[in-house]
Coordinates of C-alpha atoms in Angstrom, one line a residue:
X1 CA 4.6 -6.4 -20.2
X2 CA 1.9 -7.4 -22.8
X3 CA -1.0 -5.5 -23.3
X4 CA -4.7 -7.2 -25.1
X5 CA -5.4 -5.7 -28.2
X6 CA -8.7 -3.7 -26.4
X7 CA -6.0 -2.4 -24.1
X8 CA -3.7 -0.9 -26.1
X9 CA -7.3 -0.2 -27.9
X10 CA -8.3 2.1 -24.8
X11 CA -4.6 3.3 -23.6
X12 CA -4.2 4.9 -27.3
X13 CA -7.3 6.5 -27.2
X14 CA -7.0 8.3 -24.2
X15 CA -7.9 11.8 -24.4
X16 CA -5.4 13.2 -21.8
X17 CA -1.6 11.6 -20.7
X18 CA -0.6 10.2 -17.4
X19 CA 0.8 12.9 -15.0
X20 CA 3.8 10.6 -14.4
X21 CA 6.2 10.0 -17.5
X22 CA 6.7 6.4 -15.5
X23 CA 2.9 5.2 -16.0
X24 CA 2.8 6.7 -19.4
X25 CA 2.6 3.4 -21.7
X26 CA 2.5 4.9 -24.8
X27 CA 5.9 6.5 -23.8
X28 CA 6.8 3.3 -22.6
X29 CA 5.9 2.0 -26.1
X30 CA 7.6 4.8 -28.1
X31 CA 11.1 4.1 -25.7
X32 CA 11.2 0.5 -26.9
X33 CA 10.2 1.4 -30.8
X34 CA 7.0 -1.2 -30.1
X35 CA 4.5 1.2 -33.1
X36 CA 7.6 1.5 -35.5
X37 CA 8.3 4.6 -34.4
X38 CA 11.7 6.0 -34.5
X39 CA 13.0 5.3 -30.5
X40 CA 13.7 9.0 -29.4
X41 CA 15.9 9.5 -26.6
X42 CA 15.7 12.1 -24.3
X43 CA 16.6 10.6 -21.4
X44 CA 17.0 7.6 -19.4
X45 CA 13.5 6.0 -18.7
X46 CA 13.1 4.7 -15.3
X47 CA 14.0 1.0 -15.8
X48 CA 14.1 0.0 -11.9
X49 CA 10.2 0.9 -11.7
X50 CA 9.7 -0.8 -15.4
X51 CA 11.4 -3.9 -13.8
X52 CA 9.2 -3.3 -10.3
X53 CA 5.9 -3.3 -12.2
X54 CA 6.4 -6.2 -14.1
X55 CA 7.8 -8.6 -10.8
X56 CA 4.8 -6.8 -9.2
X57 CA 2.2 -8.4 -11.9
X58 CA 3.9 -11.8 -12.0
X59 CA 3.4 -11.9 -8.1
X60 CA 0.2 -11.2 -8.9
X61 CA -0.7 -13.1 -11.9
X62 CA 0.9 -16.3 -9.9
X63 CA -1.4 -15.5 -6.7
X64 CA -4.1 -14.9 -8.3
X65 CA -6.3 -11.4 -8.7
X66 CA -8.9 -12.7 -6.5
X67 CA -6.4 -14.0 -3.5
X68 CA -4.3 -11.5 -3.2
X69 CA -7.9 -9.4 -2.7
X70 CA -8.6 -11.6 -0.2
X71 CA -5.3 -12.0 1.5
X72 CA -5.9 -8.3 2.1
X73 CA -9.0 -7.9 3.3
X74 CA -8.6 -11.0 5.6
X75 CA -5.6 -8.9 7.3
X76 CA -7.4 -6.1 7.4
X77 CA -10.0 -8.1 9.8
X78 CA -7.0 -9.6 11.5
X79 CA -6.2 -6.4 12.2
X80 CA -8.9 -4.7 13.5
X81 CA -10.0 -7.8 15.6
X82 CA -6.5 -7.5 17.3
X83 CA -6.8 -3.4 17.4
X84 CA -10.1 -3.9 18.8
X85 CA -9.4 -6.2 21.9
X86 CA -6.8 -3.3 22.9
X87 CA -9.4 -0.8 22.9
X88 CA -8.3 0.9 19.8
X89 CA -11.1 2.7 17.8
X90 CA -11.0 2.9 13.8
X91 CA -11.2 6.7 11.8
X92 CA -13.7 5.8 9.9
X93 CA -16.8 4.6 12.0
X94 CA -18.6 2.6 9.0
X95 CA -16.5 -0.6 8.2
X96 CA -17.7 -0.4 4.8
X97 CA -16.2 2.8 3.8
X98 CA -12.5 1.6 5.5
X99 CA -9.9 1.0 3.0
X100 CA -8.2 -2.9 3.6
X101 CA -4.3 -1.2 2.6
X102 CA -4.3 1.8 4.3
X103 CA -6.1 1.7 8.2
X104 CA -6.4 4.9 10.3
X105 CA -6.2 4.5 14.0
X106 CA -7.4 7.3 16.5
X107 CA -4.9 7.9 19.0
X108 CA -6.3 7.9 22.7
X109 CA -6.7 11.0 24.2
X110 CA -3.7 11.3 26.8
X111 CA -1.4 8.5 24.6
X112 CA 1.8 10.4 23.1
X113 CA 2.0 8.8 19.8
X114 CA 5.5 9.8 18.7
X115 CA 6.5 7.4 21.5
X116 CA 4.3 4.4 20.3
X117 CA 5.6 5.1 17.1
X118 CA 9.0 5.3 18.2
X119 CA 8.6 2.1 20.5
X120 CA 7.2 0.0 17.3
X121 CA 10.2 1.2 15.6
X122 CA 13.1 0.7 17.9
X123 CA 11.7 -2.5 19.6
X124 CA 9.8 -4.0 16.9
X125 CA 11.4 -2.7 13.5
X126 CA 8.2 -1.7 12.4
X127 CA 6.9 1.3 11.3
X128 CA 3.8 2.8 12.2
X129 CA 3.0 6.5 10.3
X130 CA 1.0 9.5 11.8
X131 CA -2.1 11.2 10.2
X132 CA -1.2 13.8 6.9
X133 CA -2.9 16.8 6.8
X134 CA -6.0 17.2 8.6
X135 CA -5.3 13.6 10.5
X136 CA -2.0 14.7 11.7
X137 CA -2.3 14.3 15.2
X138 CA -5.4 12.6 15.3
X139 CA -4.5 9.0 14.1
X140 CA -2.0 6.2 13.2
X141 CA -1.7 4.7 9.9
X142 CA -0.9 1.2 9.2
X143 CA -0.3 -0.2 5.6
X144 CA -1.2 -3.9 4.8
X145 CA 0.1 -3.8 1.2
X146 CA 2.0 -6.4 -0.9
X147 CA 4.0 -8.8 0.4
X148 CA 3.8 -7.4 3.8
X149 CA 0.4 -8.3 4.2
X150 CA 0.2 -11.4 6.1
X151 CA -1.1 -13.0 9.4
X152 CA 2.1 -12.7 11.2
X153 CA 3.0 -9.3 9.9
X154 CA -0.5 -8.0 11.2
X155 CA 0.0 -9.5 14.8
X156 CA 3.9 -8.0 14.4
X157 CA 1.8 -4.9 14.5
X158 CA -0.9 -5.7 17.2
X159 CA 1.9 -7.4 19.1
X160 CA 3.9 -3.1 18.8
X161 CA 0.3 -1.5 19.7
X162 CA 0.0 -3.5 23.0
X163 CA 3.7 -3.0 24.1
X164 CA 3.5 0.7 23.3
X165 CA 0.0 1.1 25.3
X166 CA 1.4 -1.1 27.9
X167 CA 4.4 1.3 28.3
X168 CA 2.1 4.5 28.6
X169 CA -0.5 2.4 31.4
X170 CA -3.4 2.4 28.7
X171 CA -3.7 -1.4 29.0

């Protein structure tokens, strides 16, 4: 990973460290002796995610910052355009306040959602998640993130939604 001088400029000037020993830099830094400190060694740093984040920003960096934006928001329309034909309502009502990588379904009154979700699963090998806390219950969430995030993933996922509401009579 390299870093621009007003980078490294800004992360050592931070008046608080990351909560995460992973996402601290300057930790990062001090493991691979990169200041001239002395390397201290207290444990093992976490070289998978080290390896992750950096394959991560070359996917990026050869994409482009700008299309992989788009890429998601594209699938995010994809997906509510399919969502919407089957009757499916979104969480949050105002479009501009939805998040592209994370999208909240409301279950249907009367649908059992543990069995769409199983359905997806088992028949489709996808894998649809439930509300957290005060959602739990109330909606389904679908991740377009990353290399999953493309047209023929999203209709893999409108393709589940339709099978499961076909299975319960809601379509």
């Amino acid at each position: 990973m390299t870093y621009s001088a007003r980078a490294m400029e800004k992360v050592m000037s931070r008046k608080s460290k990351p909560d995460i020993f992973s996402f601290d830099v300057t930790e990062v830094g001090r493991q691979w002796g990169f200041n001239g400190d002395k390397r201290p060694y207290h444990h093992t740093p976490p070289i998978n995610i080290m390896f992750a984040m950096r394959e991560a920003l070359q996917i990026v960096s050869e994409e482009g910052l700008e299309n992989s934006w788009n890429r998601h928001l594209n699938a995010h329309y994809q997906l509510w355009e399919g969502l919407d034909k089957l009757g499916l309502k979104p969480f949050v009502k105002n479009p501009e306040d939805r998040l592209a990588t994370v999208n909240c379904i409301e279950i249907p009154e009367g649908l059992d959602a543990g069995k769409l979700i199983a359905n997806a699963y088992d028949k489709f090998n996808l894998e649809i998640s439930g509300g957290l806390g005060g959602t739990a219950g109330k909606v389904f969430r679908i991740g377009l993130m990353g290399y999953n995030c493309t047209p023929r993933n999203v209709e893999s996922v409108v393709t589940a939604f339709e099978d499961g509401l076909k299975q319960q009579k809601f379509l």
